[in-house]
Amino acid sequence: GALVVLPFAVRQFRRVEREERPFQRRDWFGLIATGLVLCTAAVLQQHGILRTSVANAGFLTAVYVPLVPIIGLLFLRRRVHWSVWPASCGCLAGTYIMSGAQGLDFRLGDLWVLSSTLFWAVHVILVGIMAWRTRAPLVVATTQFLVCGLTGLVVGILVEQPTLADFLGALYGICYVGVFSVGLAFTMQVVGQRFTPAADAAIILSSETVFAALAGFIFLDERLAAVRIAGA
């Protein structure tokens, strides 16, 4: 994913350095922190998904939506428009209905996924701050992907001892996620967050559940019950 965006990031970095403002040490520390938070969120979520149902994981991950304005208000003193609060709660309720999550008994996997939501919320806030501060969202995207990817790779090799066959067996999935999910989707999120408040961005991002359902309808011939359509 980082390699997909890297050529565009280098070009943007040179332009910003030349025309707007030079990057400072604090900027690089902020970008590294953003990548580490992203890596932590992803690892906790994926570790939890192995130990709970996809439905429960989908709902619990959405808890980050109301967490974003709460963290912004408590720690950054950022007030949001009143409509953010009912909208955030509506996103959470709709995701619960759509996901079909049942019996949240907070097993170990549920707790892992729930713990990841704090880091997802912090990540959304950091992305907005760094994209606005640096005026170089492509540099923000590329740096966080590199930090996240390299950290995950090193920790994964130490903890899981994967073989080359493991990577080759998942090659097509890795390429798809790298190009589309990371190289395109995550990068467009960073670009958009340069101009969008973090709380608004979290609400918009929660609609991924709706688009996942639409994709299942179009490509996998999946049908949603009326209750789940109401959740959408």
Coordinates of N, CA and C in Angstrom, one line a residue:
G1 N 0.8 -1.2 0.0 CA 0.0 0.0 0.0 C 0.8 1.3 0.0
A2 N 1.9 1.3 0.8 CA 2.8 2.4 0.9 C 3.5 2.6 -0.5
L3 N 3.9 1.5 -1.1 CA 4.6 1.6 -2.4 C 3.7 2.2 -3.5
V4 N 2.4 1.9 -3.4 CA 1.5 2.4 -4.4 C 1.4 4.0 -4.3
V5 N 1.4 4.5 -3.1 CA 1.3 6.0 -2.9 C 2.6 6.7 -2.9
L6 N 3.7 6.0 -2.7 CA 5.0 6.6 -2.5 C 5.4 7.6 -3.6
P7 N 5.3 7.3 -4.9 CA 5.7 8.3 -6.0 C 4.9 9.6 -5.9
F8 N 3.6 9.5 -5.6 CA 2.8 10.7 -5.4 C 3.2 11.5 -4.2
A9 N 3.5 10.7 -3.1 CA 3.9 11.4 -1.8 C 5.2 12.1 -2.0
V10 N 6.2 11.6 -2.7 CA 7.5 12.2 -2.9 C 7.3 13.5 -3.7
R11 N 6.4 13.5 -4.7 CA 6.2 14.7 -5.5 C 5.5 15.8 -4.6
Q12 N 4.5 15.3 -3.8 CA 3.8 16.3 -2.9 C 4.8 16.9 -1.8
F13 N 5.6 16.0 -1.3 CA 6.6 16.4 -0.3 C 7.5 17.5 -0.8
R14 N 8.0 17.3 -2.0 CA 8.9 18.3 -2.6 C 8.2 19.7 -2.8
R15 N 6.9 19.6 -3.3 CA 6.1 20.8 -3.5 C 5.9 21.6 -2.2
V16 N 5.4 20.8 -1.2 CA 5.1 21.5 0.1 C 6.4 22.1 0.7
E17 N 7.5 21.4 0.6 CA 8.8 21.9 1.2 C 9.2 23.2 0.4
R18 N 8.9 23.2 -0.9 CA 9.4 24.3 -1.7 C 8.4 25.5 -1.6
E19 N 7.1 25.3 -1.6 CA 6.1 26.3 -1.7 C 5.4 26.7 -0.4
E20 N 5.3 25.8 0.6 CA 4.5 26.1 1.8 C 5.3 26.2 3.1
R21 N 5.7 25.0 3.5 CA 6.5 25.0 4.8 C 7.3 23.8 4.8
P22 N 8.5 23.9 5.4 CA 9.4 22.7 5.6 C 8.9 21.8 6.7
F23 N 9.1 20.5 6.5 CA 8.7 19.5 7.5 C 9.6 19.7 8.7
Q24 N 9.0 19.6 9.9 CA 9.8 19.7 11.1 C 9.9 18.4 11.8
R25 N 10.8 18.3 12.8 CA 11.0 17.0 13.5 C 9.6 16.6 14.2
R26 N 8.9 17.5 14.7 CA 7.6 17.2 15.3 C 6.6 16.6 14.3
D27 N 6.7 17.0 13.1 CA 5.8 16.4 12.1 C 6.2 14.9 11.9
W28 N 7.4 14.6 11.8 CA 7.8 13.2 11.6 C 7.5 12.3 12.8
F29 N 7.7 12.9 14.0 CA 7.2 12.2 15.2 C 5.7 11.9 15.2
G30 N 5.0 12.9 14.8 CA 3.5 12.7 14.7 C 3.1 11.7 13.7
L31 N 3.8 11.6 12.5 CA 3.5 10.7 11.5 C 3.8 9.2 12.0
I32 N 5.0 9.1 12.7 CA 5.4 7.8 13.2 C 4.3 7.3 14.2
A33 N 3.9 8.3 15.1 CA 2.9 7.9 16.1 C 1.6 7.5 15.5
T34 N 1.2 8.2 14.4 CA 0.0 7.8 13.7 C 0.1 6.4 13.1
G35 N 1.2 6.0 12.6 CA 1.4 4.7 12.0 C 1.4 3.6 13.1
L36 N 2.0 3.9 14.3 CA 2.0 3.0 15.4 C 0.6 2.8 15.9
V37 N -0.2 3.8 16.0 CA -1.5 3.7 16.5 C -2.4 2.9 15.5
L38 N -2.2 3.1 14.2 CA -2.9 2.3 13.2 C -2.5 0.9 13.3
C39 N -1.2 0.6 13.5 CA -0.8 -0.8 13.6 C -1.4 -1.5 14.9
T40 N -1.4 -0.8 16.0 CA -2.0 -1.3 17.2 C -3.5 -1.6 17.0
A41 N -4.2 -0.7 16.4 CA -5.7 -0.8 16.2 C -5.9 -2.1 15.3
A42 N -5.2 -2.2 14.3 CA -5.4 -3.3 13.3 C -5.0 -4.7 14.0
V43 N -3.9 -4.7 14.7 CA -3.5 -5.9 15.4 C -4.5 -6.4 16.4
L44 N -5.0 -5.5 17.2 CA -6.0 -5.8 18.3 C -7.3 -6.3 17.6
Q45 N -7.7 -5.6 16.6 CA -9.0 -6.0 15.9 C -8.8 -7.4 15.3
Q46 N -7.7 -7.6 14.5 CA -7.6 -8.9 13.8 C -7.4 -10.0 14.8
H47 N -6.7 -9.8 15.9 CA -6.5 -10.8 17.0 C -7.8 -11.2 17.6
G48 N -8.7 -10.2 17.7 CA -10.0 -10.4 18.3 C -10.9 -11.2 17.3
I49 N -10.8 -10.8 16.0 CA -11.7 -11.5 15.0 C -11.5 -13.0 15.0
L50 N -10.3 -13.4 15.3 CA -10.0 -14.9 15.4 C -10.8 -15.5 16.5
R51 N -11.3 -14.8 17.5 CA -11.9 -15.4 18.7 C -13.3 -14.9 18.9
T52 N -13.9 -14.3 17.9 CA -15.3 -14.0 18.0 C -15.9 -14.0 16.6
S53 N -17.2 -13.8 16.6 CA -17.9 -13.9 15.3 C -17.7 -12.6 14.5
V54 N -17.8 -12.7 13.2 CA -17.6 -11.5 12.3 C -18.7 -10.5 12.6
A55 N -19.9 -10.9 12.9 CA -21.0 -10.0 13.3 C -20.7 -9.2 14.5
N56 N -20.2 -9.9 15.5 CA -19.9 -9.2 16.8 C -18.7 -8.2 16.5
A57 N -17.7 -8.6 15.8 CA -16.6 -7.8 15.5 C -17.0 -6.5 14.7
G58 N -17.9 -6.7 13.7 CA -18.4 -5.6 12.9 C -19.1 -4.5 13.8
F59 N -19.9 -5.0 14.7 CA -20.6 -4.1 15.6 C -19.7 -3.4 16.6
L60 N -18.8 -4.2 17.2 CA -18.0 -3.6 18.3 C -17.0 -2.6 17.7
T61 N -16.5 -2.8 16.5 CA -15.6 -1.9 15.8 C -16.2 -0.5 15.7
A62 N -17.5 -0.5 15.5 CA -18.3 0.7 15.2 C -18.3 1.6 16.5
V63 N -17.9 1.0 17.6 CA -17.9 1.8 18.9 C -17.0 3.0 18.7
Y64 N -16.0 3.0 17.8 CA -15.1 4.1 17.7 C -15.8 5.4 17.2
V65 N -17.0 5.2 16.6 CA -17.7 6.4 16.0 C -18.0 7.4 17.1
P66 N -18.8 7.0 18.2 CA -19.0 8.0 19.2 C -17.8 8.3 20.1
L67 N -16.8 7.4 20.0 CA -15.6 7.7 20.8 C -14.8 8.9 20.3
V68 N -14.8 9.1 18.9 CA -14.1 10.2 18.3 C -14.5 11.6 18.9
P69 N -15.8 11.9 18.9 CA -16.1 13.2 19.5 C -15.9 13.3 21.0
I70 N -16.1 12.1 21.7 CA -15.9 12.1 23.1 C -14.4 12.4 23.5
I71 N -13.5 11.8 22.8 CA -12.1 12.0 23.0 C -11.7 13.4 22.6
G72 N -12.2 13.9 21.5 CA -12.0 15.3 21.1 C -12.4 16.3 22.1
L73 N -13.6 16.0 22.7 CA -14.1 17.0 23.7 C -13.4 16.9 25.0
L74 N -13.0 15.7 25.5 CA -12.4 15.6 26.8 C -10.9 16.0 26.8
F75 N -10.2 15.6 25.7 CA -8.7 15.8 25.7 C -8.3 17.0 24.8
L76 N -9.0 17.3 23.8 CA -8.6 18.4 22.9 C -9.5 19.6 23.0
R77 N -10.5 19.5 23.8 CA -11.4 20.6 24.0 C -12.1 21.1 22.7
R78 N -12.4 20.1 21.9 CA -13.0 20.4 20.6 C -14.5 20.2 20.7
R79 N -15.3 21.2 20.6 CA -16.7 21.1 20.6 C -17.2 20.7 19.2
V80 N -18.2 20.0 19.2 CA -18.8 19.5 17.9 C -20.3 20.0 17.8
H81 N -20.8 20.1 16.6 CA -22.2 20.4 16.4 C -23.1 19.4 17.1
W82 N -24.2 19.9 17.7 CA -25.0 19.0 18.5 C -25.5 17.7 17.7
S83 N -25.6 17.9 16.4 CA -26.1 16.8 15.6 C -25.2 15.6 15.5
V84 N -23.9 15.8 15.9 CA -22.9 14.7 15.9 C -23.3 13.6 16.9
W85 N -23.9 14.0 18.0 CA -24.2 13.0 19.1 C -25.3 12.1 18.7
P86 N -26.5 12.5 18.2 CA -27.5 11.6 17.8 C -27.0 10.8 16.5
A87 N -26.2 11.5 15.6 CA -25.8 10.8 14.4 C -24.8 9.6 14.8
S88 N -23.9 9.9 15.8 CA -23.0 8.8 16.2 C -23.7 7.7 16.8
C89 N -24.7 8.0 17.7 CA -25.5 6.9 18.3 C -26.3 6.1 17.3
G90 N -26.8 6.9 16.3 CA -27.6 6.2 15.2 C -26.7 5.3 14.4
C91 N -25.5 5.7 14.1 CA -24.5 4.8 13.4 C -24.3 3.5 14.2
L92 N -24.1 3.7 15.5 CA -23.8 2.5 16.3 C -25.0 1.6 16.4
A93 N -26.2 2.2 16.5 CA -27.4 1.3 16.6 C -27.7 0.7 15.2
G94 N -27.5 1.4 14.1 CA -27.7 0.8 12.8 C -26.7 -0.3 12.5
T95 N -25.5 -0.1 12.9 CA -24.5 -1.1 12.7 C -24.8 -2.4 13.5
Y96 N -25.3 -2.2 14.7 CA -25.7 -3.4 15.5 C -26.8 -4.2 14.8
I97 N -27.8 -3.4 14.3 CA -28.9 -4.1 13.6 C -28.5 -4.8 12.3
M98 N -27.6 -4.1 11.5 CA -27.1 -4.6 10.3 C -26.2 -5.8 10.4
S99 N -25.4 -5.8 11.5 CA -24.4 -6.8 11.6 C -25.0 -8.1 12.1
G100 N -26.2 -8.0 12.7 CA -26.8 -9.3 13.2 C -26.1 -9.8 14.4
A101 N -25.4 -8.9 15.1 CA -24.7 -9.4 16.3 C -25.7 -9.9 17.4
Q102 N -25.3 -11.0 17.9 CA -26.2 -11.6 18.9 C -25.4 -12.0 20.1
G103 N -26.0 -11.9 21.3 CA -25.4 -12.4 22.5 C -24.0 -11.9 22.8
L104 N -23.9 -10.6 22.9 CA -22.6 -10.0 23.2 C -22.2 -10.3 24.7
D105 N -21.6 -11.5 24.8 CA -21.3 -11.9 26.2 C -19.9 -11.5 26.6
F106 N -19.3 -10.7 25.7 CA -17.9 -10.1 25.9 C -16.9 -11.3 26.3
R107 N -16.9 -12.2 25.3 CA -15.8 -13.2 25.4 C -14.5 -12.5 25.1
L108 N -13.4 -13.3 25.2 CA -12.1 -12.7 25.1 C -11.9 -12.0 23.7
G109 N -12.4 -12.6 22.6 CA -12.3 -12.0 21.3 C -13.1 -10.7 21.3
D110 N -14.3 -10.6 21.9 CA -15.0 -9.4 21.9 C -14.2 -8.3 22.6
L111 N -13.5 -8.6 23.7 CA -12.8 -7.6 24.4 C -11.6 -7.1 23.6
W112 N -10.9 -8.0 22.9 CA -9.8 -7.6 22.0 C -10.3 -6.6 21.0
V113 N -11.4 -6.9 20.3 CA -12.0 -6.0 19.3 C -12.4 -4.7 19.9
L114 N -13.0 -4.7 21.1 CA -13.5 -3.5 21.8 C -12.3 -2.6 22.1
S115 N -11.2 -3.3 22.6 CA -10.0 -2.5 22.9 C -9.4 -1.8 21.7
S116 N -9.6 -2.4 20.5 CA -9.1 -1.7 19.3 C -9.8 -0.4 18.9
T117 N -11.1 -0.3 19.4 CA -11.9 0.9 19.0 C -11.3 2.1 19.5
L118 N -10.6 2.1 20.7 CA -10.0 3.3 21.3 C -8.9 3.7 20.3
F119 N -8.1 2.8 19.8 CA -7.0 3.2 18.9 C -7.5 3.6 17.6
W120 N -8.6 3.0 17.1 CA -9.2 3.5 15.8 C -9.7 4.9 16.0
A121 N -10.3 5.2 17.1 CA -10.8 6.6 17.3 C -9.6 7.6 17.4
V122 N -8.5 7.2 18.1 CA -7.4 8.1 18.2 C -6.7 8.2 16.8
H123 N -6.7 7.2 16.0 CA -6.2 7.2 14.7 C -6.9 8.2 13.8
V124 N -8.2 8.2 13.8 CA -9.0 9.1 13.0 C -8.7 10.6 13.4
I125 N -8.5 10.8 14.7 CA -8.2 12.2 15.2 C -6.8 12.6 14.7
L126 N -5.8 11.6 14.9 CA -4.4 11.9 14.5 C -4.3 12.2 13.0
V127 N -5.0 11.4 12.2 CA -4.9 11.6 10.8 C -5.4 13.0 10.4
G128 N -6.5 13.4 11.0 CA -7.0 14.8 10.7 C -6.0 15.9 11.1
I129 N -5.4 15.7 12.3 CA -4.4 16.7 12.8 C -3.2 16.7 11.9
M130 N -2.7 15.6 11.5 CA -1.4 15.5 10.7 C -1.7 16.0 9.3
A131 N -2.8 15.6 8.7 CA -3.1 16.1 7.4 C -3.3 17.6 7.3
W132 N -3.9 18.2 8.3 CA -4.1 19.6 8.4 C -2.7 20.3 8.6
R133 N -2.0 19.7 9.6 CA -0.7 20.4 10.0 C 0.3 20.4 8.9
T134 N 0.5 19.2 8.2 CA 1.6 19.1 7.2 C 1.2 19.6 5.8
R135 N -0.1 19.7 5.6 CA -0.7 20.1 4.3 C -0.2 19.1 3.2
A136 N 0.1 17.9 3.6 CA 0.6 16.9 2.7 C 0.0 15.5 3.0
P137 N -1.3 15.4 2.7 CA -2.0 14.1 3.1 C -1.4 12.9 2.5
L138 N -0.8 13.0 1.3 CA -0.2 11.8 0.7 C 1.1 11.3 1.4
V139 N 1.8 12.3 2.0 CA 3.0 12.0 2.8 C 2.5 11.4 4.1
V140 N 1.5 11.9 4.7 CA 0.9 11.3 5.9 C 0.5 9.9 5.6
A141 N -0.2 9.6 4.5 CA -0.7 8.3 4.2 C 0.5 7.3 4.0
T142 N 1.5 7.7 3.2 CA 2.6 6.8 2.9 C 3.4 6.5 4.2
T143 N 3.7 7.5 5.0 CA 4.5 7.3 6.2 C 3.8 6.4 7.2
Q144 N 2.5 6.6 7.4 CA 1.8 5.7 8.4 C 1.7 4.3 7.9
F145 N 1.5 4.1 6.5 CA 1.5 2.8 6.0 C 2.8 2.1 6.2
L146 N 3.9 2.8 5.9 CA 5.3 2.2 6.1 C 5.5 1.8 7.5
V147 N 5.2 2.7 8.4 CA 5.4 2.4 9.9 C 4.6 1.2 10.3
C148 N 3.3 1.3 9.9 CA 2.4 0.2 10.3 C 2.8 -1.1 9.7
G149 N 3.1 -1.1 8.4 CA 3.5 -2.3 7.7 C 4.8 -3.0 8.2
L150 N 5.8 -2.1 8.4 CA 7.1 -2.6 8.9 C 7.0 -3.1 10.3
T151 N 6.3 -2.4 11.2 CA 6.1 -2.8 12.6 C 5.4 -4.1 12.6
G152 N 4.3 -4.2 11.9 CA 3.5 -5.5 11.8 C 4.3 -6.6 11.3
L153 N 5.2 -6.4 10.3 CA 6.0 -7.4 9.7 C 7.0 -7.9 10.7
V154 N 7.7 -7.0 11.4 CA 8.7 -7.4 12.4 C 8.1 -8.2 13.5
V155 N 7.0 -7.6 14.1 CA 6.4 -8.3 15.2 C 5.8 -9.7 14.8
G156 N 5.2 -9.7 13.6 CA 4.6 -10.9 13.1 C 5.7 -12.0 12.9
I157 N 6.9 -11.6 12.4 CA 7.9 -12.6 12.2 C 8.4 -13.2 13.5
L158 N 8.5 -12.3 14.5 CA 9.0 -12.7 15.8 C 8.0 -13.6 16.6
V159 N 6.7 -13.3 16.4 CA 5.7 -13.9 17.2 C 5.2 -15.2 16.5
E160 N 4.9 -15.1 15.2 CA 4.2 -16.1 14.5 C 5.1 -17.0 13.6
Q161 N 6.3 -16.6 13.3 CA 7.3 -17.4 12.5 C 6.6 -17.9 11.2
P162 N 6.1 -16.9 10.4 CA 5.5 -17.3 9.1 C 6.5 -17.9 8.1
T163 N 6.1 -18.7 7.2 CA 7.0 -19.2 6.1 C 6.7 -18.5 4.8
L164 N 7.5 -18.6 3.9 CA 7.3 -18.0 2.6 C 6.0 -18.5 1.9
A165 N 5.7 -19.8 2.2 CA 4.5 -20.4 1.6 C 3.3 -19.7 2.1
D166 N 3.3 -19.2 3.4 CA 2.2 -18.5 4.0 C 1.9 -17.2 3.2
F167 N 3.0 -16.5 2.8 CA 2.8 -15.3 2.1 C 2.4 -15.5 0.6
L168 N 2.9 -16.5 0.0 CA 2.6 -16.9 -1.4 C 1.1 -17.3 -1.4
G169 N 0.7 -18.0 -0.4 CA -0.7 -18.5 -0.4 C -1.7 -17.4 -0.3
A170 N -1.3 -16.3 0.3 CA -2.2 -15.1 0.5 C -1.8 -14.0 -0.5
L171 N -1.0 -14.2 -1.5 CA -0.5 -13.2 -2.3 C -1.6 -12.3 -3.0
Y172 N -2.6 -13.0 -3.6 CA -3.6 -12.2 -4.3 C -4.4 -11.3 -3.3
G173 N -4.7 -11.9 -2.1 CA -5.4 -11.1 -1.1 C -4.5 -9.9 -0.6
I174 N -3.3 -10.1 -0.4 CA -2.3 -9.1 0.0 C -2.3 -8.0 -1.0
C175 N -2.2 -8.4 -2.3 CA -2.1 -7.4 -3.3 C -3.4 -6.6 -3.4
Y176 N -4.5 -7.2 -3.3 CA -5.8 -6.5 -3.4 C -5.9 -5.5 -2.3
V177 N -5.7 -6.0 -1.1 CA -5.8 -5.1 0.1 C -4.7 -3.9 0.0
G178 N -3.5 -4.3 -0.4 CA -2.5 -3.3 -0.6 C -2.8 -2.2 -1.5
V179 N -3.4 -2.5 -2.7 CA -3.7 -1.6 -3.8 C -5.0 -0.8 -3.5
F180 N -6.0 -1.6 -3.2 CA -7.3 -0.9 -3.1 C -7.7 -0.4 -1.7
S181 N -7.6 -1.3 -0.7 CA -8.0 -0.9 0.7 C -7.0 0.1 1.2
V182 N -5.7 -0.1 1.1 CA -4.7 0.8 1.7 C -4.4 1.9 0.7
G183 N -3.9 1.5 -0.5 CA -3.4 2.5 -1.5 C -4.4 3.5 -1.9
L184 N -5.7 3.0 -2.1 CA -6.7 3.9 -2.5 C -7.6 4.4 -1.4
A185 N -8.3 3.5 -0.7 CA -9.3 3.8 0.3 C -8.7 4.6 1.5
F186 N -7.7 4.0 2.1 CA -7.1 4.7 3.3 C -6.5 6.0 2.9
T187 N -5.9 6.1 1.7 CA -5.3 7.3 1.2 C -6.4 8.4 1.0
M188 N -7.5 8.0 0.4 CA -8.6 9.0 0.2 C -9.1 9.5 1.5
Q189 N -9.1 8.6 2.5 CA -9.6 9.0 3.9 C -8.7 10.2 4.4
V190 N -7.3 10.0 4.2 CA -6.4 11.0 4.7 C -6.6 12.3 4.0
V191 N -6.7 12.2 2.7 CA -6.9 13.4 1.9 C -8.2 14.2 2.3
G192 N -9.3 13.4 2.5 CA -10.5 14.0 2.9 C -10.5 14.6 4.3
Q193 N -9.7 14.0 5.2 CA -9.7 14.5 6.6 C -8.9 15.8 6.7
R194 N -8.2 16.2 5.7 CA -7.5 17.5 5.7 C -8.6 18.6 5.8
F195 N -9.8 18.3 5.3 CA -10.8 19.4 5.2 C -12.1 19.0 6.0
T196 N -12.1 17.8 6.7 CA -13.2 17.3 7.4 C -13.0 17.2 8.9
P197 N -13.8 17.6 9.8 CA -13.7 17.4 11.2 C -13.7 15.9 11.5
A198 N -12.9 15.5 12.5 CA -12.7 14.1 12.8 C -14.1 13.4 13.1
A199 N -14.9 14.1 13.9 CA -16.2 13.5 14.3 C -17.1 13.2 13.0
D200 N -17.1 14.2 12.1 CA -17.8 14.0 10.8 C -17.2 12.8 10.0
A201 N -15.9 12.8 10.0 CA -15.2 11.7 9.2 C -15.6 10.3 9.8
A202 N -15.7 10.2 11.1 CA -16.0 8.9 11.7 C -17.4 8.5 11.4
I203 N -18.3 9.4 11.3 CA -19.7 9.1 11.0 C -19.8 8.6 9.5
I204 N -19.1 9.3 8.6 CA -19.1 8.9 7.2 C -18.4 7.6 7.0
L205 N -17.3 7.3 7.7 CA -16.6 6.1 7.6 C -17.4 4.9 8.1
S206 N -18.3 5.1 9.0 CA -19.1 4.0 9.5 C -20.0 3.4 8.4
S207 N -20.3 4.2 7.3 CA -21.1 3.7 6.3 C -20.5 2.5 5.5
E208 N -19.3 2.2 5.8 CA -18.6 1.0 5.2 C -19.5 -0.2 5.4
T209 N -20.2 -0.3 6.5 CA -21.1 -1.5 6.7 C -22.2 -1.5 5.6
V210 N -22.7 -0.4 5.3 CA -23.8 -0.3 4.3 C -23.2 -0.7 2.9
F211 N -22.0 -0.2 2.6 CA -21.4 -0.6 1.3 C -21.0 -2.0 1.2
A212 N -20.6 -2.6 2.3 CA -20.3 -4.0 2.4 C -21.6 -4.9 2.1
A213 N -22.7 -4.4 2.6 CA -24.0 -5.1 2.4 C -24.4 -5.0 0.9
L214 N -24.2 -3.8 0.3 CA -24.5 -3.6 -1.1 C -23.6 -4.5 -2.0
A215 N -22.3 -4.5 -1.6 CA -21.4 -5.4 -2.4 C -21.8 -6.9 -2.3
G216 N -22.2 -7.3 -1.1 CA -22.7 -8.7 -1.0 C -24.0 -8.9 -1.8
F217 N -24.8 -7.9 -1.9 CA -26.1 -8.0 -2.7 C -25.7 -8.1 -4.2
I218 N -24.8 -7.3 -4.7 CA -24.5 -7.2 -6.1 C -23.6 -8.4 -6.6
F219 N -22.6 -8.7 -5.8 CA -21.6 -9.7 -6.3 C -21.8 -11.1 -5.7
L220 N -22.4 -11.2 -4.6 CA -22.6 -12.5 -3.9 C -24.0 -13.0 -3.8
D221 N -24.9 -12.2 -4.4 CA -26.3 -12.5 -4.4 C -26.9 -12.7 -3.0
E222 N -26.3 -12.0 -2.0 CA -26.8 -12.0 -0.6 C -28.0 -11.1 -0.5
R223 N -28.9 -11.5 0.4 CA -30.1 -10.7 0.6 C -30.2 -10.4 2.1
L224 N -30.6 -9.2 2.4 CA -30.8 -8.7 3.8 C -32.3 -8.8 4.2
A225 N -32.5 -9.2 5.4 CA -33.9 -9.2 5.9 C -34.3 -7.7 6.1
A226 N -35.6 -7.5 6.2 CA -36.1 -6.1 6.4 C -35.5 -5.4 7.6
V227 N -35.3 -6.2 8.7 CA -34.7 -5.5 9.9 C -33.4 -5.0 9.6
R228 N -32.5 -5.8 8.9 CA -31.2 -5.3 8.6 C -31.2 -4.1 7.6
I229 N -32.1 -4.1 6.7 CA -32.3 -3.0 5.8 C -32.6 -1.7 6.6
A230 N -33.4 -1.9 7.6 CA -33.7 -0.8 8.5 C -32.5 -0.3 9.2
G231 N -31.6 -1.2 9.6 CA -30.4 -0.8 10.2 C -29.5 0.0 9.2
A232 N -29.5 -0.3 8.0 CA -28.8 0.5 7.0 C -29.3 1.9 6.8

